[in-house]
Coordinates of C-alpha atoms and ligand atoms in Angstrom, one line a residue:
M1 CA 7.3 -0.3 29.0
N2 CA 4.8 -1.6 31.8
Q3 CA 2.0 0.4 30.3
V4 CA -0.4 -1.4 28.4
A5 CA 0.0 -1.0 24.9
S6 CA -3.5 -3.0 23.8
I7 CA -6.9 -3.9 24.1
S8 CA -7.7 -7.4 23.6
T9 CA -10.4 -8.3 21.2
G10 CA -12.6 -9.0 24.5
T11 CA -11.8 -6.1 26.2
S12 CA -11.8 -3.2 24.0
N13 CA -15.0 -0.8 24.3
A14 CA -15.8 2.4 23.1
G15 CA -15.0 4.3 26.1
D16 CA -11.2 2.8 27.1
I17 CA -10.4 3.2 22.1
R18 CA -11.8 7.3 22.9
A19 CA -8.7 7.0 26.3
A20 CA -6.1 6.0 23.8
F21 CA -7.2 8.6 21.8
D22 CA -7.1 10.7 24.3
A23 CA -3.9 9.6 26.3
Q24 CA -2.2 10.3 22.6
L25 CA -4.1 14.2 21.6
R26 CA -2.6 15.4 25.1
A27 CA 0.4 13.9 24.8
Q28 CA 0.8 15.3 21.2
L29 CA 0.4 19.0 22.1
V30 CA 3.3 18.4 24.6
R31 CA 5.4 16.6 22.3
R32 CA 5.0 19.2 19.0
A33 CA 8.2 21.4 19.9
D34 CA 10.7 18.7 21.4
F35 CA 9.9 16.0 18.4
D36 CA 12.5 17.1 16.6
R37 CA 14.7 15.7 14.2
K38 CA 17.0 13.5 17.0
A39 CA 13.6 12.2 18.6
R40 CA 12.0 10.7 16.2
V41 CA 15.4 8.2 14.7
A42 CA 15.6 7.5 18.3
Q43 CA 12.2 6.2 18.0
L44 CA 12.7 4.6 14.8
D45 CA 16.0 3.2 15.6
R46 CA 13.8 2.1 19.2
L47 CA 11.7 0.2 16.0
A48 CA 14.3 -1.2 14.3
A49 CA 16.2 -2.7 17.7
A50 CA 12.0 -4.4 18.3
V51 CA 12.0 -5.5 14.6
K52 CA 15.5 -7.4 14.4
R53 CA 14.7 -9.0 18.3
N54 CA 11.2 -10.1 17.3
Q55 CA 12.2 -11.7 13.7
D56 CA 11.8 -15.4 15.1
K57 CA 8.0 -14.3 16.8
I58 CA 7.5 -12.9 13.7
I59 CA 8.8 -15.6 11.1
A60 CA 6.7 -18.2 13.8
A61 CA 3.5 -16.2 13.7
C62 CA 3.2 -15.7 10.2
A63 CA 4.0 -19.2 10.0
A64 CA 1.2 -19.8 12.4
D65 CA -1.2 -17.9 10.2
F66 CA -1.4 -18.6 6.9
R67 CA 2.1 -20.9 6.9
K68 CA 4.3 -18.4 5.7
P69 CA 7.2 -19.5 4.5
A70 CA 10.2 -18.3 6.6
E71 CA 11.8 -16.6 3.2
E72 CA 8.9 -15.0 2.5
V73 CA 8.6 -13.7 5.8
K74 CA 11.6 -11.7 5.8
L75 CA 11.8 -10.7 2.5
T76 CA 8.4 -9.6 2.4
E77 CA 7.4 -8.4 5.8
I78 CA 10.8 -7.5 8.1
F79 CA 13.6 -6.3 5.2
P80 CA 10.7 -4.0 3.8
V81 CA 10.5 -2.5 7.9
L82 CA 14.0 -2.2 8.0
Q83 CA 14.8 -0.8 4.6
E84 CA 11.7 1.9 5.3
I85 CA 13.7 3.1 8.4
R86 CA 17.2 3.3 7.5
H87 CA 15.9 4.9 3.8
T88 CA 13.9 7.7 6.0
K89 CA 16.9 8.4 8.7
H90 CA 19.6 9.0 5.9
Y91 CA 16.9 11.2 4.3
L92 CA 15.0 12.4 7.2
K93 CA 17.0 16.0 7.6
S94 CA 16.5 16.7 4.0
W95 CA 12.5 16.3 3.8
M96 CA 12.4 18.0 7.6
R97 CA 14.1 21.1 5.9
P98 CA 11.4 24.3 5.2
K99 CA 11.6 24.5 1.4
R100 CA 12.4 28.0 0.4
A101 CA 9.5 29.2 -2.2
R102 CA 10.4 32.4 -4.6
A103 CA 8.4 35.2 -4.4
T104 CA 7.2 36.2 -7.8
L105 CA 6.8 40.3 -8.4
G106 CA 3.1 40.0 -7.4
V107 CA 4.9 39.7 -4.1
F108 CA 7.5 41.5 -4.0
G109 CA 9.2 42.5 -1.0
T110 CA 8.0 39.4 0.9
K111 CA 9.3 36.4 1.7
A112 CA 8.0 32.6 2.4
H113 CA 8.9 28.8 2.6
V114 CA 7.2 25.9 3.2
R115 CA 7.2 23.9 6.5
P116 CA 6.3 20.2 7.1
E117 CA 4.8 19.8 10.1
A118 CA 2.8 16.0 12.0
K119 CA -0.7 15.8 11.3
G120 CA -1.3 15.2 15.2
V121 CA -3.1 11.7 15.8
C122 CA -2.8 9.1 13.6
L123 CA -4.8 6.1 13.0
I124 CA -3.2 2.9 10.8
I125 CA -5.7 0.5 9.5
A126 CA -4.1 -2.3 8.4
P127 CA -5.0 -6.0 6.1
W128 CA -3.9 -9.3 6.9
N129 CA -2.2 -10.6 4.1
Y130 CA 1.0 -8.8 5.1
P131 CA 0.1 -8.3 8.3
V132 CA 3.5 -6.8 9.7
N133 CA 5.3 -5.2 7.3
L134 CA 1.7 -2.6 6.2
S135 CA 1.1 -2.2 9.8
L136 CA 4.9 -1.0 10.5
G137 CA 5.6 0.8 7.3
P138 CA 3.6 3.2 7.5
L139 CA 4.0 4.0 11.0
V140 CA 8.2 4.6 10.1
S141 CA 6.2 7.4 7.9
A142 CA 4.4 8.3 10.5
I143 CA 7.1 8.8 13.1
A144 CA 9.0 10.5 11.3
A145 CA 6.6 13.2 10.1
G146 CA 6.2 13.6 14.2
N147 CA 3.5 12.1 14.7
S148 CA 2.2 9.7 17.2
A149 CA -0.3 6.4 15.6
I150 CA -2.8 3.4 16.6
I151 CA -2.2 0.9 14.5
K152 CA -5.6 -1.5 13.9
P153 CA -4.4 -4.6 12.7
S154 CA -6.3 -7.3 10.8
E155 CA -8.1 -9.3 13.6
M156 CA -7.9 -12.3 10.4
T157 CA -4.1 -12.9 11.7
P158 CA -4.3 -13.4 15.5
N159 CA -0.6 -14.5 15.8
A160 CA 1.0 -11.5 13.8
S161 CA -1.0 -8.7 16.0
R162 CA 0.4 -10.1 19.4
A163 CA 3.8 -10.3 17.4
I164 CA 3.0 -6.5 16.4
I165 CA 1.5 -5.5 20.1
D166 CA 5.5 -7.5 21.1
I167 CA 7.5 -4.8 18.9
V168 CA 5.3 -1.8 19.3
E169 CA 5.4 -2.1 23.3
E170 CA 8.7 -2.7 23.7
A171 CA 10.0 0.8 21.2
F172 CA 7.2 2.9 22.9
T173 CA 5.5 4.6 25.2
P174 CA 1.5 4.1 24.7
D175 CA 1.2 7.6 24.4
L176 CA 3.0 7.6 21.2
V177 CA 2.0 4.6 19.5
K178 CA -0.8 1.8 20.8
V179 CA -2.0 -1.2 19.1
I180 CA -5.3 -1.2 19.4
E181 CA -6.8 -5.1 18.2
G182 CA -10.3 -5.9 17.0
D183 CA -12.5 -6.7 13.6
A184 CA -14.4 -4.2 12.0
S185 CA -17.3 -2.4 15.1
V186 CA -14.0 -2.2 16.8
S187 CA -12.1 -0.2 13.8
Q188 CA -15.8 1.9 13.3
E189 CA -15.1 2.8 16.8
L190 CA -12.1 4.5 16.5
L191 CA -13.6 5.7 12.4
S192 CA -15.7 7.9 14.7
L193 CA -13.2 9.9 16.6
P194 CA -11.7 13.0 14.8
F195 CA -8.2 11.5 13.7
D196 CA -6.1 14.3 12.3
H197 CA -5.1 11.5 9.0
I198 CA -6.1 7.8 8.8
F199 CA -4.0 5.8 6.9
F200 CA -5.9 2.8 4.9
T201 CA -4.8 -0.6 3.9
G202 CA -7.6 -2.8 2.4
S203 CA -10.6 -3.4 0.3
P204 CA -11.8 -1.1 -2.6
A205 CA -15.0 -1.5 0.0
I206 CA -13.3 -1.4 3.0
G207 CA -11.5 1.7 1.9
K208 CA -15.3 4.0 0.7
V209 CA -16.6 3.0 4.3
V210 CA -13.2 4.3 6.2
M211 CA -13.2 7.5 4.1
E212 CA -17.5 8.1 5.1
A213 CA -16.1 7.9 8.0
A214 CA -13.1 10.2 7.5
A215 CA -16.0 12.8 5.8
K216 CA -18.0 13.0 8.7
N217 CA -14.9 14.9 11.1
L218 CA -12.7 16.1 7.1
T219 CA -10.2 13.7 8.2
S220 CA -7.4 13.2 5.8
V221 CA -6.8 9.6 4.3
T222 CA -4.4 7.6 2.5
L223 CA -6.2 5.1 1.0
E224 CA -3.9 1.9 0.3
L225 CA -6.6 0.0 -1.8
G226 CA -6.4 -2.9 -4.4
G227 CA -8.4 -5.1 -7.4
K228 CA -7.2 -6.6 -10.6
S229 CA -3.9 -5.8 -11.9
P230 CA -3.7 -7.1 -15.5
T231 CA -0.5 -8.3 -17.1
I232 CA 0.5 -7.9 -20.7
V233 CA 2.9 -10.7 -22.4
G234 CA 3.6 -8.6 -25.9
P235 CA 4.3 -10.9 -28.6
N236 CA 8.2 -10.3 -28.2
A237 CA 7.8 -11.3 -24.4
N238 CA 11.2 -13.3 -23.8
I239 CA 9.1 -16.2 -22.2
K240 CA 10.8 -17.9 -20.0
K241 CA 11.4 -14.1 -17.7
A242 CA 8.1 -13.2 -18.3
A243 CA 6.5 -17.0 -17.1
R244 CA 9.6 -16.9 -14.4
N245 CA 8.5 -12.7 -13.2
I246 CA 4.6 -14.2 -13.0
V247 CA 4.7 -17.0 -11.4
W248 CA 7.2 -15.5 -8.4
G249 CA 5.0 -12.1 -8.3
K250 CA 1.4 -14.2 -8.3
F251 CA 1.3 -17.6 -5.7
A252 CA 3.8 -15.9 -3.2
N253 CA 2.2 -15.7 -0.5
N254 CA -0.7 -17.9 -2.6
G255 CA -1.8 -15.4 -4.6
Q256 CA -2.9 -13.0 -0.9
T257 CA -1.3 -9.8 -2.4
C258 CA -2.9 -6.6 -3.3
I259 CA -0.1 -6.1 -6.2
A260 CA 0.2 -9.7 -7.7
P261 CA -0.3 -10.3 -11.7
D262 CA -4.7 -11.1 -11.1
H263 CA -5.2 -12.0 -14.7
V264 CA -2.4 -12.5 -17.7
Y265 CA -2.8 -11.6 -21.8
V266 CA -1.3 -12.8 -23.5
H267 CA 0.1 -12.7 -27.7
R268 CA -2.0 -15.2 -29.4
D269 CA 1.3 -16.1 -31.4
I270 CA 3.5 -17.1 -28.1
A271 CA 0.3 -18.1 -26.3
A272 CA 0.9 -21.9 -26.4
A273 CA 4.5 -21.7 -25.6
F274 CA 3.5 -19.4 -22.9
K275 CA 1.3 -21.5 -20.8
D276 CA 4.4 -24.0 -21.0
S277 CA 6.4 -22.4 -20.2
I278 CA 3.9 -21.0 -16.7
R279 CA 3.4 -25.4 -16.0
A280 CA 7.1 -25.6 -16.6
E281 CA 8.3 -23.3 -13.7
I282 CA 5.3 -24.3 -11.8
G283 CA 6.6 -28.0 -11.6
R284 CA 10.3 -26.4 -10.7
V285 CA 9.4 -23.8 -7.7
Y286 CA 6.8 -25.8 -6.3
G287 CA 6.8 -29.3 -7.3
K288 CA 5.0 -30.8 -10.6
T289 CA 1.6 -32.1 -8.1
P290 CA -0.9 -31.2 -5.4
E291 CA 1.0 -33.5 -3.4
A292 CA 4.6 -31.7 -4.2
Q293 CA 3.0 -28.6 -3.8
K294 CA 1.5 -29.4 -0.2
A295 CA 4.6 -31.2 0.6
T296 CA 6.8 -28.2 -0.2
P297 CA 7.3 -25.6 2.9
D298 CA 7.7 -22.7 -0.1
Y299 CA 4.1 -22.8 -0.9
C300 CA 1.6 -20.8 1.7
R301 CA -1.6 -21.5 2.6
I302 CA -4.8 -19.3 2.6
V303 CA -5.6 -17.3 5.1
N304 CA -8.9 -18.6 6.6
E305 CA -11.8 -21.0 5.6
R306 CA -14.1 -18.0 4.3
H307 CA -11.2 -17.5 1.9
F308 CA -10.7 -20.9 1.6
D309 CA -14.4 -21.6 0.3
R310 CA -14.5 -18.0 -1.2
V311 CA -10.9 -18.6 -3.8
R312 CA -12.5 -22.7 -4.1
N313 CA -16.1 -20.6 -5.5
L314 CA -14.1 -18.8 -7.5
I315 CA -12.8 -22.0 -9.4
E316 CA -15.9 -24.3 -9.3
D317 CA -17.8 -21.4 -11.1
A318 CA -14.8 -20.6 -13.4
R319 CA -15.4 -24.2 -14.0
A320 CA -19.6 -24.2 -14.4
K321 CA -19.5 -22.0 -17.0
G322 CA -17.0 -23.7 -19.2
A323 CA -13.5 -22.5 -18.4
S324 CA -10.5 -24.5 -18.4
I325 CA -8.7 -25.7 -15.7
L326 CA -4.9 -26.5 -17.6
Q327 CA -3.2 -26.5 -14.6
G328 CA -3.9 -27.4 -10.7
G329 CA -7.9 -26.7 -9.4
Q330 CA -7.3 -29.1 -6.7
A331 CA -8.1 -28.2 -3.1
D332 CA -8.0 -29.6 0.7
A333 CA -10.1 -27.3 3.3
S334 CA -8.5 -29.7 6.1
Q335 CA -4.8 -27.2 5.3
K336 CA -6.5 -24.6 3.2
F337 CA -4.5 -26.2 0.0
V338 CA -5.1 -24.6 -3.5
A339 CA -2.9 -26.1 -6.2
P340 CA -1.3 -23.1 -8.6
T341 CA -4.4 -23.0 -10.5
L342 CA -4.3 -22.0 -14.4
I343 CA -7.7 -21.3 -16.8
S344 CA -8.1 -20.6 -19.6
E345 CA -10.8 -19.9 -22.1
V346 CA -12.6 -17.5 -20.1
S347 CA -15.3 -15.3 -20.3
D348 CA -16.5 -11.4 -18.3
D349 CA -19.7 -13.4 -16.8
M350 CA -16.8 -15.2 -14.4
E351 CA -16.9 -14.5 -10.7
I352 CA -12.8 -14.5 -11.4
M353 CA -12.9 -11.8 -14.6
R354 CA -15.1 -9.7 -11.9
E355 CA -13.6 -9.9 -8.4
E356 CA -10.2 -9.6 -7.0
L357 CA -8.5 -12.8 -7.3
F358 CA -6.6 -13.1 -4.0
G359 CA -5.5 -16.3 -4.0
P360 CA -3.3 -19.0 -6.9
I361 CA -5.2 -18.6 -9.6
L362 CA -4.1 -17.3 -12.8
P363 CA -6.7 -16.8 -15.8
I364 CA -4.6 -16.7 -19.0
I365 CA -6.6 -15.0 -22.0
E366 CA -5.0 -14.7 -25.3
Y367 CA -5.4 -11.9 -27.9
V368 CA -4.2 -10.5 -31.0
D369 CA -4.4 -6.8 -31.5
V370 CA -2.9 -4.8 -28.2
D371 CA -5.6 -1.9 -28.7
K372 CA -8.7 -4.3 -27.6
V373 CA -6.4 -5.5 -24.6
I374 CA -5.9 -1.5 -23.7
D375 CA -9.6 -0.8 -23.9
K376 CA -10.7 -4.4 -22.1
I377 CA -8.3 -2.0 -19.2
N378 CA -9.8 1.2 -19.3
A379 CA -13.2 -0.1 -19.8
G380 CA -13.0 -1.0 -15.9
P381 CA -11.7 0.8 -12.8
K382 CA -8.0 1.9 -12.4
P383 CA -5.0 -1.0 -11.3
L384 CA -3.4 -1.2 -8.4
A385 CA -0.7 -2.4 -11.0
L386 CA -0.2 -2.7 -14.6
Y387 CA 2.2 -5.1 -15.7
V388 CA 4.0 -5.2 -19.0
F389 CA 6.6 -8.5 -20.8
D390 CA 7.9 -8.0 -24.0
K391 CA 11.3 -6.5 -25.4
S392 CA 10.2 -4.4 -27.4
K393 CA 9.9 -0.8 -25.8
S394 CA 7.6 1.2 -27.8
F395 CA 5.3 -1.7 -27.0
A396 CA 5.7 -0.9 -22.9
D397 CA 5.3 2.7 -23.9
Q398 CA 2.2 2.7 -25.5
V399 CA 0.6 0.5 -22.7
I400 CA 2.1 2.6 -20.2
S401 CA 0.8 6.1 -21.8
R402 CA -2.4 4.2 -23.2
T403 CA -3.6 3.5 -19.6
S404 CA -3.6 4.9 -15.9
S405 CA -2.8 2.7 -13.2
G406 CA -1.1 2.8 -9.5
A407 CA 2.4 2.1 -10.8
V408 CA 3.7 -0.1 -14.1
G409 CA 6.0 -3.1 -14.1
V410 CA 8.4 -3.8 -17.6
N411 CA 9.7 -6.7 -17.3
L412 CA 8.9 -7.8 -13.7
T413 CA 6.0 -8.1 -10.5
V414 CA 5.9 -7.3 -7.9
V415 CA 9.3 -5.6 -6.8
H416 CA 8.9 -1.8 -7.4
F417 CA 6.8 -2.2 -3.7
L418 CA 11.1 -2.6 -2.7
H419 CA 12.3 0.6 -4.2
P420 CA 11.8 3.4 -1.6
N421 CA 11.9 6.4 -4.1
L422 CA 8.7 5.7 -5.9
P423 CA 5.2 6.0 -4.5
F424 CA 3.7 3.6 -3.7
G425 CA -0.3 3.9 -4.2
G426 CA -3.3 3.7 -6.2
V427 CA -5.4 5.5 -8.2
N428 CA -9.2 6.2 -8.2
N429 CA -10.6 2.9 -6.9
S430 CA -7.4 1.3 -6.4
G431 CA -6.0 3.8 -4.2
I432 CA -5.7 7.7 -3.3
G433 CA -2.5 9.3 -2.2
A434 CA 0.9 7.2 -1.8
A435 CA 3.1 5.4 0.7
H436 CA 7.2 4.8 1.0
G437 CA 9.9 7.3 1.7
E438 CA 9.5 11.1 1.2
Y439 CA 5.7 10.0 -0.2
G440 CA 5.1 8.2 3.5
F441 CA 6.3 11.0 5.4
K442 CA 4.4 14.0 2.7
A443 CA 1.5 11.7 3.5
F444 CA 1.3 12.1 7.1
S445 CA 2.7 16.3 7.6
H446 CA 0.7 19.0 6.6
E447 CA 2.5 21.2 4.3
K448 CA 2.1 24.6 6.3
A449 CA 2.6 27.9 4.2
V450 CA 4.5 30.5 6.1
M451 CA 4.8 34.7 4.9
E452 CA 6.8 37.4 6.2
E453 CA 6.4 41.1 5.4
K454 CA 10.1 42.9 4.3
H455 CA 9.9 45.5 2.2
S456 CA 6.4 45.0 0.5
I457 CA 4.5 47.6 -1.3
T458 CA 1.2 45.2 -0.7
H459 CA -0.7 48.3 1.6
M460 CA -0.1 50.4 -0.8
L461 CA -3.3 48.6 -3.0
F462 CA -5.3 48.4 0.3
P463 CA -8.8 50.9 0.1
P464 CA -9.5 53.4 0.0
Y465 CA -9.8 53.3 -3.4
T466 CA -8.2 56.7 -4.2
G467 CA -7.7 58.0 -7.5
F468 CA -4.3 56.3 -7.2
V469 CA -4.9 53.4 -5.7
R470 CA -7.2 52.7 -8.5
R471 CA -4.4 53.1 -11.4
L472 CA -1.7 51.7 -9.5
I473 CA -4.5 48.0 -8.9
N474 CA -5.3 48.4 -12.8
I475 CA -1.0 48.1 -13.5
V476 CA -0.9 45.3 -11.4
V477 CA -3.8 43.3 -13.2
R478 CA -1.7 43.8 -17.1
V479 CA 0.5 44.0 -16.5
L480 CA 1.2 40.8 -13.9
G481 CA -1.5 39.6 -14.7
Ligands
NAD501 N1 -2.6 -0.8 -1.4 C1 -2.4 -1.7 -0.8 O1 -1.1 -1.7 -0.5 C2 -2.4 -3.2 -0.6 C3 -1.9 -3.8 0.2 C4 -2.1 -4.8 1.2 C5 -3.4 -5.4 1.1 N2 -4.4 -4.3 0.1 C6 -5.9 -4.6 -0.3 O2 -6.3 -5.8 1.4 C7 -7.4 -6.0 0.3 C8 -7.6 -7.6 1.4 O3 -7.3 -7.2 2.8 P1 -8.2 -7.3 3.7 O4 -8.9 -8.8 3.3 O5 -7.1 -7.2 5.2 O6 -9.3 -6.1 3.1 P2 -10.3 -5.8 4.4 O7 -10.6 -3.6 3.9 O8 -11.4 -6.9 4.3 O9 -9.5 -5.3 5.8 C9 -8.8 -4.3 6.3 C10 -8.6 -3.3 7.6 O10 -10.1 -3.3 7.6 C11 -10.8 -3.5 8.6 N3 -12.0 -3.8 8.7 C12 -12.8 -4.7 7.9 N4 -14.2 -4.8 7.5 C13 -14.4 -3.0 8.0 C14 -15.5 -2.1 8.3 N5 -16.6 -2.6 7.5 N6 -14.8 -1.0 8.8 C15 -14.2 -0.7 9.3 N7 -13.3 -1.4 9.6 C16 -12.9 -2.9 8.5 C17 -10.1 -4.9 8.9 O11 -10.1 -5.3 9.9 C18 -8.9 -4.5 8.7 O12 -7.8 -4.1 9.9 C19 -7.7 -6.8 -1.0 O13 -8.3 -5.8 -1.4 C20 -6.0 -5.9 -1.0 O14 -5.8 -5.3 -2.5 C21 -4.1 -3.4 -0.9

């Protein structure tokens, strides 16, 4: 494609952005009828091919942006997008098929169906922590549902943005998919336009900004947000298995994962053994000393100085307020390195217990009565994910049934993201709506109701309301109401 598929931060202005939007709007109106399943699948094939061709570029970009290990890039940036495409292609026919809506006696003599239709021109705003996955993953659903899309990647991972632009330029014409780079001001300019749907992934604070802007145009939104995802380790947990899953979920991507276990509640009876196990697991995976952890290629870095300072301040604030640093705490600004850090003796006045940690810090809180843990979780905003570790099914069941969260992982962390048949999303503060598979397809579709007259007798209830019509209406209300 020779047409320009991106606007660099330096040159983007309201006029460029409006022109990009208008081009998609015009094309969308023309394309509407022709963008059938075959055409959508062809576009998805182009995207898959471009992602595969650019795999090395994606890996190099994520390494340059935050030293993300190549294997993690393959598993958490590339694989989810390719899996989403494969799954979508397989099921698209059944998702697109109009679904018959059975008539009831009250609408006897009519025929009806629900038909998913493309919403139109969509905006995808992505965060930096899984920059490729969270830009191109929603794009798969947008195209599958027959939409065009403008993607605004995060300004914090410029190398990943470059790779996304290259992929999009190779795969699509800009009247179908276009990338517009830029910071919050570009994002705000985009948000002022009357998009047909906005799919935003980012923090709850900016989610509110997005929803407020969307309200001005009555644009529908999917908000994939964050927050603190608690983990409960029960008295009968398999301690080694719990430690293994928690260390992976917490320290992969350097804790910069929306569904990372934020903090852990561990039952007092097993607390000492659990802490030993977590320490041993960190040593096994990343090395026993900060030097070893710095040297391993498997440990990612904090994305930028602002976040490095934020994470370091979280540790210092906890230390100053009396927390005990069980392990880690070392930081090296020159590399934006923070060692895997375990903190105990925490209290509610510490920043680590108030804000989403989004870094390699794991507070460990001992408990005796799980009811108090459940009360505490229910007193805060609803989490994006909640994890429970215990061999007893009833222990997990009571946590699941007495709390509200986007998702629950039992004896695992994070991998529910990869399940294509599960909705991925939060609830209230952690998000609105869902992504992935059919849920993603629905997020980008309008479910249009179509009803046809066949042998209906509804006209017998129309005015003028003679005695006969009045009696008929009374019978309808009495018998069918
Ligand atoms: N639920 C999920 O799927 C998911 C996935 C990844 C990250 N997250 C969440 O995202 C957050 C981290 O990502 P982040 O730091 O990139 O989030 P962020 O909210 O700061 O930024 C997200 C996007 O919004 C844009 N933006 C920033 N300020 C804006 C403003 N004032 N107006 C309009 N747009 C603005 C950014 O340029 C970026 O593209 C965490 O809270 C994390 O939990 C959620």
